[in-house]
Coordinates of C-alpha atoms and ligand atoms in Angstrom, one line a residue:
M1 CA 6.4 -6.0 -25.0
A2 CA 9.6 -6.9 -23.1
S3 CA 10.1 -4.9 -19.9
R4 CA 13.6 -3.4 -19.6
V5 CA 15.7 -4.4 -16.7
I6 CA 18.4 -1.9 -15.7
P7 CA 20.8 -3.5 -13.3
V8 CA 21.3 -1.7 -10.0
Q9 CA 24.8 -0.8 -8.6
P10 CA 26.4 -3.4 -6.3
F11 CA 24.9 -3.2 -2.8
D12 CA 24.9 -4.6 0.7
L13 CA 21.5 -5.1 2.2
V14 CA 21.2 -5.9 5.9
I15 CA 17.8 -7.3 6.9
F16 CA 17.3 -6.8 10.6
G17 CA 14.7 -9.4 11.4
G18 CA 16.0 -11.5 8.6
T19 CA 14.5 -14.7 10.1
G20 CA 11.0 -13.2 10.5
D21 CA 7.7 -13.7 8.6
L22 CA 8.1 -10.6 6.3
A23 CA 11.7 -11.6 5.3
R24 CA 10.5 -15.2 4.6
R25 CA 7.4 -14.4 2.7
K26 CA 8.3 -11.1 0.9
I27 CA 11.8 -9.8 1.1
L28 CA 13.9 -12.8 0.3
P29 CA 11.6 -14.1 -2.5
A30 CA 11.5 -10.5 -4.0
L31 CA 15.3 -10.3 -4.0
F32 CA 15.6 -13.7 -5.6
R33 CA 13.2 -12.7 -8.4
R34 CA 15.2 -9.5 -9.0
Y35 CA 18.4 -11.6 -9.1
C36 CA 16.9 -14.0 -11.7
A37 CA 15.7 -11.0 -13.7
G38 CA 19.3 -9.7 -13.8
Q39 CA 18.6 -6.5 -11.8
M40 CA 20.4 -7.6 -8.7
G41 CA 23.9 -8.4 -9.8
A42 CA 26.3 -11.1 -8.6
E43 CA 28.3 -8.6 -6.5
A44 CA 25.3 -7.8 -4.3
R45 CA 25.2 -9.2 -0.8
V46 CA 22.3 -9.8 1.5
I47 CA 23.0 -10.2 5.3
G48 CA 20.3 -11.5 7.5
A49 CA 20.5 -10.4 11.2
A50 CA 18.5 -11.5 14.2
R51 CA 19.1 -12.9 17.7
A52 CA 18.7 -16.6 16.6
D53 CA 22.0 -18.5 16.6
M54 CA 22.6 -19.4 13.0
D55 CA 25.5 -19.4 10.6
D56 CA 25.6 -18.5 6.9
A57 CA 24.8 -22.0 5.8
G58 CA 21.8 -22.1 8.2
Y59 CA 20.5 -18.8 6.8
R60 CA 20.9 -20.1 3.2
D61 CA 18.8 -23.1 4.1
F62 CA 16.2 -20.8 5.7
A63 CA 16.1 -18.7 2.5
R64 CA 16.0 -21.7 0.2
A65 CA 12.9 -23.0 2.1
A66 CA 11.3 -19.5 2.0
I67 CA 11.9 -19.0 -1.7
T68 CA 10.7 -22.5 -2.6
E69 CA 7.5 -21.9 -0.7
F70 CA 6.8 -18.3 -1.7
S71 CA 8.4 -17.8 -5.1
A72 CA 7.2 -21.0 -6.6
D73 CA 6.2 -19.6 -10.0
S74 CA 7.6 -21.1 -13.2
A75 CA 8.8 -17.8 -14.5
Y76 CA 12.1 -18.0 -12.7
A77 CA 14.1 -21.2 -13.1
H78 CA 15.3 -22.4 -9.8
T79 CA 18.6 -23.2 -11.4
H80 CA 19.5 -19.7 -10.2
L81 CA 18.8 -20.5 -6.6
D82 CA 22.2 -21.8 -5.6
D83 CA 23.8 -18.7 -7.2
F84 CA 21.5 -16.4 -5.4
L85 CA 22.0 -18.2 -2.0
A86 CA 25.7 -17.8 -2.3
R87 CA 25.1 -14.0 -2.0
L88 CA 23.6 -14.5 1.5
G89 CA 25.2 -14.3 4.9
Y90 CA 24.0 -14.1 8.5
V91 CA 25.0 -12.3 11.7
T92 CA 23.6 -13.1 15.1
L93 CA 22.8 -9.8 16.7
D94 CA 20.6 -8.1 19.3
A95 CA 19.1 -4.8 18.3
G96 CA 18.8 -3.9 22.0
G97 CA 22.4 -4.8 23.0
D98 CA 25.9 -4.7 21.6
E99 CA 26.3 -8.3 20.9
G100 CA 27.0 -9.1 17.3
W101 CA 27.5 -5.5 16.0
G102 CA 31.3 -6.0 15.7
A103 CA 30.7 -9.1 13.6
L104 CA 28.3 -7.1 11.4
K105 CA 30.9 -4.4 10.9
K106 CA 33.5 -6.9 10.0
T107 CA 31.2 -8.6 7.5
L108 CA 30.3 -5.3 5.8
G109 CA 33.9 -4.2 5.6
E110 CA 35.0 -0.8 4.4
G111 CA 33.8 -0.9 0.7
E112 CA 32.3 1.9 -1.3
R113 CA 29.2 0.0 -2.1
I114 CA 25.6 1.1 -1.6
R115 CA 24.5 0.1 1.9
A116 CA 20.9 -0.4 2.9
F117 CA 19.4 -1.5 6.3
Y118 CA 16.0 -3.0 6.2
F119 CA 14.3 -2.7 9.6
S120 CA 12.0 -5.8 9.4
V121 CA 11.4 -5.8 13.1
G122 CA 8.7 -4.3 15.4
P123 CA 8.8 -0.4 15.5
S124 CA 9.9 -0.4 19.2
L125 CA 13.3 -1.5 17.9
F126 CA 13.7 1.2 15.2
G127 CA 15.4 3.7 17.6
D128 CA 17.8 1.1 19.0
L129 CA 18.8 0.0 15.5
A130 CA 19.3 3.5 14.2
A131 CA 21.4 4.4 17.2
R132 CA 23.6 1.3 17.0
I133 CA 24.2 1.6 13.3
E134 CA 25.6 5.1 14.0
T135 CA 27.5 4.1 17.1
H136 CA 29.2 1.3 15.3
G137 CA 30.0 3.5 12.3
L138 CA 28.1 1.3 9.8
A139 CA 26.4 4.0 7.8
G140 CA 27.9 6.7 5.6
A141 CA 26.0 9.7 4.3
D142 CA 24.7 7.6 1.4
A143 CA 23.3 4.7 3.6
R144 CA 19.5 4.0 3.5
V145 CA 17.1 2.6 6.1
V146 CA 13.9 1.0 5.2
V147 CA 11.1 0.9 7.7
E148 CA 7.8 -1.1 7.6
K149 CA 4.3 -0.3 8.7
P150 CA 2.9 0.2 11.2
F151 CA 4.5 3.6 11.4
G152 CA 3.0 4.6 14.8
R153 CA -0.5 4.1 16.0
D154 CA -1.3 7.8 16.4
L155 CA 0.3 11.1 15.8
A156 CA 2.3 11.1 19.0
S157 CA 3.9 7.7 18.4
A158 CA 4.6 8.5 14.7
R159 CA 6.3 11.7 15.8
A160 CA 8.4 9.7 18.3
L161 CA 9.4 7.2 15.6
N162 CA 10.3 10.0 13.2
S163 CA 12.4 11.8 15.7
A164 CA 14.1 8.5 16.8
L165 CA 15.2 8.0 13.2
A166 CA 16.0 11.7 12.5
R167 CA 18.5 11.6 15.4
H168 CA 20.7 9.4 13.2
F169 CA 19.5 9.7 9.6
D170 CA 18.6 12.5 7.3
E171 CA 15.0 12.3 5.8
T172 CA 16.6 11.6 2.4
Q173 CA 18.0 8.4 3.8
I174 CA 14.7 7.1 5.2
Y175 CA 12.4 4.8 3.1
R176 CA 9.0 4.2 4.8
I177 CA 7.4 1.4 2.9
D178 CA 3.7 1.3 1.9
H179 CA 3.6 -1.6 -0.4
Y180 CA 0.4 -0.3 -2.1
L181 CA 2.6 2.4 -3.7
G182 CA 4.7 -0.3 -5.3
K183 CA 1.7 -1.8 -7.1
E184 CA 1.8 -1.4 -10.9
T185 CA -1.7 0.0 -11.1
V186 CA -1.0 2.6 -8.5
Q187 CA 1.9 4.0 -10.5
N188 CA -0.3 3.7 -13.6
L189 CA -2.7 6.0 -12.0
M190 CA -0.1 8.7 -12.3
A191 CA 0.7 7.7 -15.8
I192 CA -2.9 7.8 -16.8
R193 CA -3.6 11.2 -15.2
F194 CA -0.4 13.0 -16.2
G195 CA 0.6 11.1 -19.4
N196 CA -2.7 11.7 -21.3
M197 CA -4.4 14.8 -22.3
L198 CA -7.8 13.0 -22.2
F199 CA -8.4 12.8 -18.5
E200 CA -6.8 15.7 -16.7
P201 CA -9.2 18.4 -18.0
L202 CA -12.2 16.4 -16.6
W203 CA -10.5 15.5 -13.4
N204 CA -12.3 17.9 -11.1
S205 CA -15.6 18.7 -9.4
Q206 CA -17.1 20.2 -12.5
Y207 CA -17.1 16.8 -14.2
V208 CA -16.6 14.2 -11.5
D209 CA -19.7 13.4 -9.4
H210 CA -17.8 11.4 -6.8
I211 CA -14.9 9.0 -6.3
Q212 CA -15.1 5.6 -4.6
I213 CA -12.1 3.8 -3.2
T214 CA -12.6 0.2 -2.1
V215 CA -10.1 -2.2 -0.6
A216 CA -12.1 -5.3 0.2
E217 CA -10.8 -8.6 1.5
S218 CA -12.7 -11.8 1.6
G219 CA -10.6 -13.4 4.4
G220 CA -10.9 -12.7 8.1
V221 CA -8.2 -11.6 10.5
G222 CA -7.0 -15.2 10.8
A223 CA -3.6 -15.7 12.5
R224 CA -3.1 -11.9 12.7
G225 CA -6.0 -11.6 15.2
E226 CA -4.0 -10.5 18.1
Y227 CA -2.1 -7.8 16.2
Y228 CA -5.1 -6.7 14.3
D229 CA -7.3 -6.3 17.3
K230 CA -4.9 -3.6 18.7
S231 CA -5.2 -1.6 15.5
G232 CA -8.4 -2.1 13.5
A233 CA -9.3 -1.2 9.9
M234 CA -8.8 2.6 10.4
R235 CA -5.2 2.2 11.6
D236 CA -4.3 -0.8 9.5
M237 CA -5.7 0.3 6.1
V238 CA -7.2 3.8 6.0
Q239 CA -4.4 5.8 7.6
N240 CA -1.8 4.4 5.2
H241 CA -2.9 2.5 2.0
I242 CA -6.3 4.1 1.4
M243 CA -5.0 7.6 2.1
Q244 CA -2.1 7.0 -0.3
L245 CA -4.6 6.0 -3.0
L246 CA -6.7 9.1 -2.2
C247 CA -3.7 11.3 -2.5
L248 CA -2.6 10.0 -5.8
T249 CA -6.1 10.3 -7.2
A250 CA -6.7 13.8 -5.9
M251 CA -3.3 15.5 -6.1
E252 CA -2.4 18.3 -8.4
P253 CA 0.0 17.5 -11.2
P254 CA 3.5 17.7 -9.7
A255 CA 6.0 19.8 -11.7
K256 CA 8.0 16.7 -12.3
Y257 CA 8.1 13.0 -11.4
D258 CA 10.5 13.3 -8.5
P259 CA 10.3 12.4 -4.8
H260 CA 10.0 16.0 -3.5
A261 CA 7.5 17.2 -6.1
V262 CA 5.2 14.1 -5.8
R263 CA 5.3 14.0 -2.1
D264 CA 4.7 17.7 -1.7
E265 CA 1.5 17.4 -3.8
K266 CA 0.3 14.3 -1.8
L267 CA 0.9 16.2 1.5
K268 CA -1.3 19.1 0.2
V269 CA -4.2 16.7 -0.3
I270 CA -4.0 15.4 3.2
R271 CA -3.8 18.9 4.6
A272 CA -6.9 19.9 2.6
L273 CA -9.0 17.0 4.0
G274 CA -11.9 18.3 6.1
P275 CA -12.8 16.9 9.5
I276 CA -15.1 13.9 9.4
E277 CA -18.6 14.3 11.0
P278 CA -19.7 11.3 13.1
A279 CA -22.6 10.8 10.6
D280 CA -20.1 10.4 7.8
V281 CA -18.3 7.4 9.1
V282 CA -19.4 3.8 9.7
R283 CA -17.5 1.1 11.6
G284 CA -18.3 -2.5 11.3
Q285 CA -17.4 -5.9 12.7
Y286 CA -18.1 -9.2 11.0
E287 CA -20.4 -11.8 12.5
G288 CA -19.9 -15.5 12.1
S289 CA -21.8 -18.0 10.1
E290 CA -22.2 -21.8 10.2
S291 CA -18.9 -22.3 8.5
L292 CA -17.0 -19.2 9.5
P293 CA -16.0 -17.8 12.9
S294 CA -17.0 -14.3 13.9
Y295 CA -14.4 -11.5 14.3
Q296 CA -14.8 -11.9 18.1
S297 CA -14.2 -15.6 18.1
E298 CA -11.2 -15.2 15.8
V299 CA -9.5 -12.7 18.2
G300 CA -10.7 -14.6 21.2
S301 CA -12.7 -11.9 22.9
D302 CA -16.4 -11.3 23.0
E303 CA -15.9 -7.8 24.3
T304 CA -13.7 -6.3 21.6
D305 CA -15.2 -3.5 19.6
T306 CA -12.3 -3.1 17.2
E307 CA -13.6 -2.5 13.7
S308 CA -12.9 -4.9 10.8
F309 CA -14.7 -2.5 8.4
V310 CA -14.8 1.2 7.9
A311 CA -16.7 3.3 5.4
L312 CA -16.5 7.1 5.3
K313 CA -17.2 10.1 3.3
A314 CA -14.2 12.5 2.9
R315 CA -14.2 16.0 1.5
I316 CA -11.2 17.8 0.1
G317 CA -11.4 21.5 0.6
N318 CA -9.7 22.9 -2.4
W319 CA -10.7 24.4 -5.8
R320 CA -10.4 21.2 -7.7
W321 CA -12.5 19.0 -5.4
A322 CA -15.0 21.2 -3.5
G323 CA -18.3 19.5 -3.9
T324 CA -17.0 16.1 -5.0
P325 CA -17.1 13.6 -2.1
F326 CA -14.6 10.8 -1.8
Y327 CA -16.2 7.6 -0.4
L328 CA -13.7 5.3 1.1
R329 CA -14.3 1.7 2.4
T330 CA -12.3 -1.2 3.5
G331 CA -13.1 -4.3 5.4
K332 CA -12.4 -8.0 6.0
R333 CA -14.6 -11.0 5.3
L334 CA -16.5 -9.1 2.6
R335 CA -18.0 -10.6 -0.6
A336 CA -14.8 -10.7 -2.6
R337 CA -11.1 -9.7 -2.5
A338 CA -11.3 -6.7 -4.7
S339 CA -9.6 -3.3 -4.6
E340 CA -10.4 -0.4 -7.0
I341 CA -10.6 3.3 -7.4
A342 CA -13.7 4.3 -9.3
V343 CA -14.0 7.8 -10.7
V344 CA -17.7 8.4 -11.4
F345 CA -18.4 11.2 -13.8
K346 CA -21.5 13.4 -13.8
D347 CA -24.4 12.8 -16.1
A348 CA -24.4 14.5 -19.5
P349 CA -26.1 17.9 -19.0
H350 CA -28.9 17.0 -21.4
S351 CA -30.0 13.8 -23.0
I352 CA -30.9 14.2 -26.7
F353 CA -32.3 10.6 -26.5
G354 CA -35.1 11.4 -24.1
A355 CA -36.0 10.0 -20.7
D356 CA -36.5 6.4 -22.1
A357 CA -32.8 6.2 -22.8
G358 CA -32.2 6.0 -19.1
R359 CA -29.3 7.5 -17.1
H360 CA -25.9 6.6 -18.3
R361 CA -22.6 7.5 -16.7
N362 CA -19.0 7.2 -17.5
I363 CA -17.0 5.5 -14.8
L364 CA -13.3 5.1 -14.9
T365 CA -12.2 2.2 -12.8
I366 CA -8.6 1.6 -11.8
R367 CA -8.4 -2.0 -10.6
L368 CA -5.7 -2.9 -8.1
Q369 CA -6.7 -6.5 -7.5
P370 CA -7.5 -8.9 -8.9
N371 CA -6.6 -8.5 -12.6
E372 CA -4.8 -5.2 -12.3
G373 CA -6.0 -3.0 -15.1
I374 CA -8.2 -0.1 -16.1
E375 CA -11.7 0.0 -17.3
M376 CA -13.7 2.9 -18.8
G377 CA -17.4 2.6 -18.9
V378 CA -18.8 4.3 -22.1
T379 CA -22.3 4.6 -23.4
I380 CA -23.1 3.3 -26.9
K381 CA -26.1 2.3 -28.9
E382 CA -27.4 -1.1 -28.2
P383 CA -26.8 -3.0 -31.4
G384 CA -29.6 -4.0 -33.7
P385 CA -32.8 -2.5 -34.9
G386 CA -35.4 -1.2 -32.5
G387 CA -34.5 2.4 -32.2
M388 CA -32.0 4.4 -30.2
R389 CA -31.5 2.4 -27.0
L390 CA -28.4 3.1 -25.0
V391 CA -26.2 0.7 -23.2
D392 CA -23.1 1.0 -21.0
V393 CA -20.1 -1.1 -22.0
P394 CA -16.6 -1.3 -20.6
L395 CA -13.5 -0.4 -22.5
D396 CA -11.4 -2.9 -20.6
M397 CA -7.6 -3.0 -20.4
T398 CA -6.4 -5.8 -18.2
F399 CA -2.6 -5.3 -18.2
S400 CA -1.8 -8.9 -18.6
E401 CA -3.9 -9.0 -21.8
A402 CA -3.1 -5.6 -23.2
L403 CA 0.7 -5.7 -22.6
G404 CA 1.4 -9.3 -23.6
P405 CA 3.0 -12.2 -21.7
D406 CA 5.7 -10.0 -20.1
A407 CA 3.0 -8.0 -18.2
A408 CA 2.1 -11.1 -16.3
D409 CA 5.7 -11.0 -15.1
V410 CA 5.8 -7.5 -13.7
P411 CA 7.7 -7.2 -10.5
D412 CA 5.6 -7.3 -7.4
A413 CA 5.5 -4.3 -5.0
Y414 CA 8.4 -5.5 -2.8
E415 CA 10.6 -6.2 -5.8
R416 CA 10.1 -2.7 -7.2
L417 CA 10.4 -0.9 -3.9
I418 CA 13.6 -2.7 -2.7
M419 CA 15.2 -1.9 -6.1
D420 CA 14.0 1.8 -5.7
V421 CA 15.8 1.8 -2.3
I422 CA 19.0 0.7 -3.9
R423 CA 18.6 3.2 -6.7
G424 CA 18.0 6.0 -4.1
D425 CA 14.5 6.9 -5.5
Q426 CA 12.2 7.9 -2.7
T427 CA 9.2 8.8 -4.9
L428 CA 7.1 5.8 -3.9
F429 CA 7.9 6.0 -0.2
M430 CA 6.1 8.0 2.5
R431 CA 7.8 11.1 3.8
G432 CA 7.8 11.8 7.6
D433 CA 5.5 14.8 7.3
E434 CA 3.0 12.9 5.1
V435 CA 2.7 10.1 7.7
E436 CA 2.2 12.7 10.5
A437 CA -0.4 14.6 8.5
A438 CA -2.3 11.3 7.9
W439 CA -2.4 10.6 11.6
E440 CA -3.4 14.1 12.3
W441 CA -6.5 13.5 10.2
T442 CA -7.3 10.0 11.4
D443 CA -6.7 10.5 15.2
P444 CA -9.8 12.7 15.8
I445 CA -12.0 10.0 14.1
I446 CA -10.6 7.3 16.3
E447 CA -10.8 9.5 19.4
A448 CA -14.4 10.3 18.7
W449 CA -15.2 6.5 18.5
E450 CA -13.4 5.9 21.8
A451 CA -15.2 8.8 23.5
S452 CA -18.6 7.7 22.3
G453 CA -18.1 4.1 23.5
T454 CA -20.4 2.8 20.8
A455 CA -19.9 -0.7 19.4
P456 CA -19.3 -1.1 15.7
C457 CA -22.3 -2.3 13.5
T458 CA -22.2 -5.9 12.7
Y459 CA -22.3 -7.4 9.2
A460 CA -22.7 -10.8 7.7
P461 CA -19.7 -12.6 6.3
G462 CA -19.6 -12.4 2.5
S463 CA -21.7 -9.2 2.4
A464 CA -20.8 -5.7 1.3
G465 CA -20.5 -4.5 4.9
P466 CA -23.1 -3.1 7.4
D467 CA -26.4 -1.6 6.2
D468 CA -25.3 1.7 7.6
A469 CA -22.5 1.8 5.1
L470 CA -25.0 1.4 2.3
A471 CA -27.1 4.1 3.8
L472 CA -24.1 6.5 3.9
M473 CA -24.3 6.7 0.1
H474 CA -28.0 6.2 -0.3
R475 CA -28.8 9.3 1.6
D476 CA -26.6 11.2 -0.9
G477 CA -28.6 9.6 -3.8
R478 CA -25.6 7.4 -4.7
R479 CA -24.6 3.8 -4.3
W480 CA -21.5 1.7 -3.8
R481 CA -20.2 -0.3 -6.7
E482 CA -20.6 -4.0 -6.3
I483 CA -17.7 -5.8 -4.7
R484 CA -16.8 -8.5 -7.1
T485 CA -13.8 -10.2 -8.6
Ligands
LIG501 P1 8.3 -11.5 13.1 O1 7.9 -12.7 12.2 O2 7.9 -11.5 14.5 O3 9.9 -11.4 13.0 C1 10.6 -10.5 13.8 C2 12.0 -10.6 13.4 O4 12.8 -9.7 14.2 C3 12.6 -12.0 13.6 O5 13.6 -12.2 12.7 C4 13.3 -11.8 15.0 O6 14.3 -12.8 15.2 C5 13.8 -10.4 14.9 N1 14.0 -9.7 16.2 C6 13.1 -9.6 17.2 N2 13.7 -9.0 18.2 C7 15.0 -8.7 17.9 C8 16.1 -8.0 18.5 N3 16.0 -7.5 19.8 N4 17.2 -7.9 17.8 C9 17.4 -8.4 16.6 N5 16.4 -9.1 15.9 C10 15.2 -9.2 16.6 O7 7.7 -10.2 12.4 P2 7.4 -9.9 10.9 O8 6.0 -10.4 10.6 O9 8.5 -10.4 10.0 O10 7.3 -8.3 10.9 C11 8.5 -7.5 10.9 C12 8.0 -6.0 10.8 O11 7.3 -5.8 9.6 C13 7.0 -5.6 11.9 O12 7.1 -4.3 12.2 C14 5.6 -5.8 11.2 O13 4.6 -5.1 11.7 C15 6.0 -5.4 9.8 N6 5.1 -6.0 8.7 C16 5.0 -7.3 8.5 C17 4.3 -7.8 7.5 C18 4.1 -9.3 7.3 O14 3.5 -9.7 6.3 N7 4.7 -10.1 8.1 C19 3.6 -6.9 6.6 C20 3.7 -5.5 6.8 C21 4.5 -5.1 7.9 P3 14.8 -13.2 16.6 O15 13.7 -13.4 17.5 O16 15.6 -14.4 16.4 O17 15.7 -12.1 17.1

């Protein structure tokens, strides 16, 4: 099944922070792949901007090395590389001063092309960049700005960032990236829910016992230790990625697939989340082992009580979900790198097969990684003679198998999201009020931890997290799904 590539309009994309880690590992390789796929045309231009003294040729060398390292798959012949690099330029510029802005204006010229500004720099520079883009007359009403996470570290800082951007740009011009929303499976969640008659009638507390969302990583904090220790799992994963998955799972059907309708429904879910009782949340921090360092030694402090794991039970106070808990967990150095949403349906009201047939449940699993796909657990008769014995088997649809070789080649999240920016489609980007509402829900949880002064529970590397997290579900008569690849 060949995927259709619709070329985008000619554009100029300025990457502020064009020499940084994100540009090197994600943005430049993503653009290259879209160029090879024919979606980014030869008229497009990409301009790196940072303080480092470099010329166009130097930036092309930088991009060549980045693409060779991070887009090394065979799908795209590197014969396109020189062509792509010819679209790149560089301007030396300081976000906090006026040096370089005249040169950027000259490079951009006066054309009618789509103009996008990617703020791939720390959030403390967002306000400066937005102001200078306006002062130097670089942005028309159609210009777009792309901003990265973290979008604030609490409600107050998120509000400050929103208003710094709002002074110079309309909300319709602001694209807040959460790369989880660019994942194929996440969008498929909407397709499954709203494109099929089968699921939606069952998608409520009458039929769904509970929902589990797991984002597990097997690696530790590694080189990100210093940054991570200031944030922790709640700010780094729950407030953004996991809440976005929760919203897409729980939201009402929007009237249409458009940015306003989808984001309105997501916002309603966040606003319907009840406060979290201290007993319904567990924080953890990984220990070390003979071969692996502990969290504390990785961040270089034996006093830090930042959490590398969170599990919590959330409740959505609306007609659809009252009585169906959502169990959320995320952590580092767990048993495997595995992310999924599992919708666990209730037991059939009566078993005609008797008690010996055991308890069987339908579970719809939406796998985000690895092997993006969908699995439906159904109960069937165990084959062979020997009476009516039941067994649960998966109806498994791994996208790369079900959709043929082209599915292995689906654009990654950054490719899709950057092309959406150029197309002017904000559906998969977080709106300012959504981000603020998410902080409004998570802030009291973090504040309660800080006020209690209690240290996180420890857990063994390669485990499923602290015992208290297992107990969180056991006491409700439920259990977490196994973390496995
Ligand atoms: P980074 O490696 O530290 O790069 C920062 C970039 O900003 C460099 O190009 C730097 O170049 C430039 N810069 C710094 N100060 C500047 C100034 N005053 N004026 C102009 N340019 C300036 O950071 P990063 O990892 O690429 O991250 C960028 C942003 O994305 C951050 O907000 C980060 O939290 C977010 N993010 C990163 C990742 C990731 O995987 N790396 C993932 C998600 C989100 P000069 O020093 O030469 O100016």
